[in-house]
């Protein structure tokens, strides 16, 4: 990465952080106000007027500022032209819509700049909690302006993991005894941010997460010293034709092997 690249990504980070805050303010205007809700993906996923309004705010700011960048958002019809762009924005205007609609605070605006398949700038903004996570490629991760790092909990101490009970049951006892389950965190992006700031040691990501759920959080975790990988240890690539992903693990390096080993066992074995 050149000095020119670094300067550009830092400029992009300032841009997306400002846009995320403004979109978060828009979303807050609908919070606890019973916004209109529709259902997508054959009735499995809610989307609200707040999602669309926050998406419009992000699109109006970001596309005007970087008209040569591609665009991929959960709430915008996909445009295959993005595949021809080396750089693009990947957006989730509200990650954790179910939590948002239930009046819970664990939801966030997720904005990433992706270059050649990997994030180079990323922001997560949780308006109710007044938390801003941000990172740029090659730098450190920040939460509200302070550097964050992943947990350094010793391996002989039980680690705290966000993982479904049915998944944990398949772990061998030796691994299971080193894991303390934490309560469900409805926003996947925020859950990965919790790994980045050391509140939990790791999390399992079920198959069918999407680029917009992951890209910003992935970079923040990486810059905090953690990793998001598939069961073969490979980091996800973004802006492919297929934007969904298989099973993934996010953790501090010392805990990652145990998590991959446990997840990789056949269910019920």
Coordinates of C-alpha atoms in Angstrom, one line a residue:
X1 CA 0.0 0.0 0.0
X2 CA 1.4 3.4 -1.0
X3 CA 1.3 6.7 0.8
X4 CA -1.2 7.9 -1.8
X5 CA -3.4 4.9 -1.0
X6 CA -3.2 5.5 2.7
X7 CA -4.2 9.1 2.3
X8 CA -7.1 8.2 0.1
X9 CA -8.5 5.5 2.4
X10 CA -8.2 7.9 5.4
X11 CA -10.1 10.5 3.4
X12 CA -12.7 7.8 2.6
X13 CA -12.9 6.9 6.3
X14 CA -13.7 10.5 7.3
X15 CA -16.4 10.5 4.6
X16 CA -18.0 7.3 5.6
X17 CA -17.9 8.1 9.3
X18 CA -19.7 11.4 8.7
X19 CA -22.2 9.6 6.4
X20 CA -22.8 6.9 9.0
X21 CA -23.5 9.4 11.8
X22 CA -26.0 11.3 9.5
X23 CA -27.7 8.0 8.5
X24 CA -27.9 7.0 12.1
X25 CA -29.6 10.3 13.0
X26 CA -32.2 9.6 10.3
X27 CA -32.8 6.1 11.6
X28 CA -33.2 7.4 15.2
X29 CA -36.1 9.5 14.0
X30 CA -38.0 6.3 13.3
X31 CA -36.8 4.4 16.5
X32 CA -39.6 3.4 18.8
X33 CA -42.0 5.1 16.4
X34 CA -43.5 2.0 14.8
X35 CA -42.3 2.5 11.3
X36 CA -43.9 0.8 8.4
X37 CA -42.5 -2.7 7.8
X38 CA -42.3 -5.0 4.8
X39 CA -41.0 -8.6 4.5
X40 CA -38.4 -9.9 2.0
X41 CA -36.7 -13.2 1.3
X42 CA -40.0 -15.0 1.3
X43 CA -41.1 -13.4 4.6
X44 CA -38.0 -14.2 6.6
X45 CA -36.4 -10.8 6.8
X46 CA -38.1 -7.5 7.9
X47 CA -37.2 -4.2 6.3
X48 CA -38.7 -0.9 7.5
X49 CA -39.2 2.6 6.4
X50 CA -36.2 3.5 8.6
X51 CA -33.9 1.1 6.6
X52 CA -34.9 2.8 3.4
X53 CA -34.6 6.3 4.8
X54 CA -31.1 5.7 6.2
X55 CA -30.1 4.1 2.9
X56 CA -31.2 7.1 0.9
X57 CA -29.2 9.4 3.2
X58 CA -26.0 7.2 2.7
X59 CA -26.5 7.0 -1.0
X60 CA -27.1 10.8 -1.4
X61 CA -23.8 11.6 0.5
X62 CA -21.5 8.8 -0.7
X63 CA -22.4 8.5 -4.4
X64 CA -22.2 12.3 -4.8
X65 CA -18.7 12.3 -3.1
X66 CA -17.3 9.3 -5.0
X67 CA -19.2 8.9 -8.3
X68 CA -16.6 6.6 -9.6
X69 CA -17.1 4.0 -6.8
X70 CA -19.4 1.1 -7.1
X71 CA -22.3 0.5 -4.8
X72 CA -23.7 -2.5 -3.0
X73 CA -26.4 -2.1 -0.3
X74 CA -28.8 -4.5 1.3
X75 CA -31.6 -2.0 0.6
X76 CA -30.7 -1.1 -3.0
X77 CA -31.5 -3.3 -6.0
X78 CA -28.2 -5.0 -7.0
X79 CA -26.5 -3.6 -10.1
X80 CA -24.0 -6.0 -11.8
X81 CA -22.0 -2.9 -12.9
X82 CA -20.4 -3.0 -9.4
X83 CA -18.4 -6.1 -10.5
X84 CA -16.4 -3.9 -12.9
X85 CA -15.4 -1.4 -10.2
X86 CA -12.2 -2.0 -8.3
X87 CA -13.5 0.1 -5.5
X88 CA -17.0 0.3 -4.1
X89 CA -19.1 1.1 -1.0
X90 CA -20.7 -1.8 0.8
X91 CA -23.6 -0.7 3.0
X92 CA -26.1 -2.0 5.5
X93 CA -28.2 1.1 6.6
X94 CA -29.4 -0.8 9.7
X95 CA -27.7 -4.0 10.7
X96 CA -30.0 -5.6 13.3
X97 CA -33.4 -4.5 11.9
X98 CA -35.3 -6.9 14.2
X99 CA -33.6 -5.4 17.2
X100 CA -34.3 -1.9 15.9
X101 CA -38.0 -2.7 15.5
X102 CA -38.1 -4.3 19.0
X103 CA -36.8 -1.1 20.5
X104 CA -33.4 -2.7 21.4
X105 CA -30.2 -0.8 21.3
X106 CA -28.0 -3.4 19.5
X107 CA -28.2 -2.2 15.9
X108 CA -25.8 -0.2 13.8
X109 CA -25.1 1.5 10.5
X110 CA -22.4 -0.4 8.6
X111 CA -20.4 1.3 5.9
X112 CA -17.2 -0.1 4.2
X113 CA -15.0 0.9 1.3
X114 CA -13.8 -2.3 -0.5
X115 CA -10.9 -2.4 -2.9
X116 CA -10.3 -5.5 -5.0
X117 CA -12.3 -7.7 -2.8
X118 CA -11.1 -6.6 0.6
X119 CA -12.1 -3.7 2.9
X120 CA -9.8 -0.7 3.2
X121 CA -12.0 1.6 5.3
X122 CA -14.8 0.6 7.6
X123 CA -17.2 2.2 10.1
X124 CA -19.9 0.9 12.4
X125 CA -22.1 3.4 14.1
X126 CA -24.5 2.4 16.9
X127 CA -26.6 5.6 17.4
X128 CA -28.5 4.5 20.6
X129 CA -25.3 3.5 22.3
X130 CA -23.4 6.5 20.8
X131 CA -20.6 4.2 19.7
X132 CA -18.5 4.7 16.6
X133 CA -16.1 2.0 15.5
X134 CA -13.7 2.8 12.7
X135 CA -10.6 1.4 10.9
X136 CA -8.5 1.9 7.8
X137 CA -6.3 -0.7 6.2
X138 CA -2.9 -0.9 7.9
X139 CA -4.0 1.1 10.9
X140 CA -5.4 0.3 14.3
X141 CA -9.1 0.1 15.2
X142 CA -10.8 2.7 17.2
X143 CA -14.0 2.9 19.3
X144 CA -15.1 6.5 20.0
X145 CA -11.5 7.7 19.2
X146 CA -9.7 5.2 21.5
X147 CA -7.7 2.2 20.2
X148 CA -9.2 -1.2 20.7
X149 CA -7.7 -4.7 20.7
X150 CA -9.1 -8.2 20.9
X151 CA -9.2 -10.2 24.1
X152 CA -6.0 -11.7 25.5
X153 CA -7.8 -14.1 27.8
X154 CA -5.5 -17.1 28.6
X155 CA -6.4 -20.4 27.0
X156 CA -6.7 -22.1 30.4
X157 CA -9.6 -19.6 31.2
X158 CA -13.0 -20.1 29.7
X159 CA -13.5 -17.8 26.8
X160 CA -16.8 -15.9 26.2
X161 CA -18.3 -16.7 22.8
X162 CA -21.5 -15.7 21.0
X163 CA -22.5 -19.1 19.6
X164 CA -25.8 -20.9 19.2
X165 CA -26.5 -23.6 21.8
X166 CA -27.1 -26.3 19.1
X167 CA -23.8 -25.5 17.5
X168 CA -21.9 -25.7 20.8
X169 CA -23.4 -29.1 21.6
X170 CA -21.4 -30.6 18.7
X171 CA -18.1 -29.5 20.2
X172 CA -15.9 -32.1 21.9
X173 CA -16.1 -31.8 25.7
X174 CA -12.5 -30.6 26.0
X175 CA -13.4 -27.5 23.9
X176 CA -16.9 -27.1 25.2
X177 CA -15.5 -26.7 28.7
X178 CA -13.4 -23.8 27.6
X179 CA -16.4 -21.8 26.3
X180 CA -18.8 -19.6 28.1
X181 CA -21.9 -18.7 25.9
X182 CA -23.0 -15.1 25.9
X183 CA -26.5 -13.9 25.2
X184 CA -27.7 -13.5 21.6
X185 CA -26.5 -10.3 19.9
X186 CA -29.0 -9.6 17.1
X187 CA -26.6 -7.4 14.9
X188 CA -23.9 -9.6 13.3
X189 CA -21.8 -6.5 12.6
X190 CA -22.0 -5.4 16.2
X191 CA -21.3 -8.9 17.4
X192 CA -18.0 -8.9 15.5
X193 CA -17.2 -5.5 16.9
X194 CA -17.6 -6.9 20.3
X195 CA -14.9 -9.4 19.4
X196 CA -12.7 -6.5 18.2
X197 CA -13.0 -4.5 21.4
X198 CA -12.4 -7.6 23.6
X199 CA -15.8 -7.9 25.3
X200 CA -16.1 -11.4 23.9
X201 CA -13.5 -13.8 22.6
X202 CA -15.2 -14.9 19.4
X203 CA -18.3 -15.7 17.5
X204 CA -19.6 -18.2 15.0
X205 CA -21.3 -16.8 11.8
X206 CA -23.9 -19.2 10.3
X207 CA -24.0 -19.6 6.5
X208 CA -25.8 -17.1 4.4
X209 CA -24.4 -13.9 5.9
X210 CA -23.8 -11.2 3.2
X211 CA -21.2 -8.7 2.2
X212 CA -23.1 -5.9 3.9
X213 CA -23.2 -7.7 7.2
X214 CA -19.5 -8.3 7.2
X215 CA -17.2 -6.0 5.3
X216 CA -16.9 -3.0 7.8
X217 CA -16.8 -5.3 10.8
X218 CA -14.2 -7.5 9.2
X219 CA -11.7 -4.7 8.8
X220 CA -12.3 -3.4 12.3
X221 CA -11.7 -6.8 13.7
X222 CA -8.5 -7.3 11.6
X223 CA -7.1 -3.9 12.7
X224 CA -7.9 -4.8 16.3
X225 CA -5.7 -8.0 16.0
X226 CA -8.5 -10.5 15.3
X227 CA -9.5 -12.6 12.3
X228 CA -12.7 -13.4 10.4
X229 CA -12.2 -16.6 8.4
X230 CA -14.0 -19.5 6.9
X231 CA -13.5 -23.1 8.2
X232 CA -10.3 -23.4 6.0
X233 CA -8.8 -20.3 7.5
X234 CA -9.4 -18.0 4.5
X235 CA -10.6 -14.5 4.8
X236 CA -13.8 -13.6 2.9
X237 CA -13.7 -11.8 -0.4
X238 CA -16.3 -9.2 -1.2
X239 CA -17.9 -7.8 -4.3
X240 CA -18.2 -11.1 -6.1
X241 CA -21.2 -12.1 -8.1
X242 CA -22.5 -14.1 -5.2
X243 CA -22.6 -11.9 -2.1
X244 CA -23.5 -14.5 0.5
X245 CA -21.0 -16.5 2.5
X246 CA -20.6 -19.9 4.2
X247 CA -19.8 -20.6 7.8
X248 CA -17.3 -18.2 9.3
X249 CA -15.5 -17.7 12.6
X250 CA -14.4 -14.4 14.2
X251 CA -12.0 -14.5 17.1
X252 CA -8.8 -13.5 18.7
X253 CA -6.0 -15.5 17.2
X254 CA -5.4 -17.6 20.3
X255 CA -9.0 -18.8 20.2
X256 CA -9.5 -19.1 16.5
X257 CA -8.2 -22.7 16.1
X258 CA -10.4 -24.1 18.8
X259 CA -13.5 -22.4 17.3
X260 CA -12.7 -23.7 13.8
X261 CA -12.1 -27.2 15.1
X262 CA -15.3 -27.3 17.0
X263 CA -17.4 -25.8 14.2
X264 CA -15.8 -28.1 11.6
X265 CA -17.0 -31.2 13.4
X266 CA -20.1 -32.8 11.8
X267 CA -23.2 -31.8 13.7
X268 CA -24.4 -34.5 16.0
X269 CA -21.0 -36.2 16.1

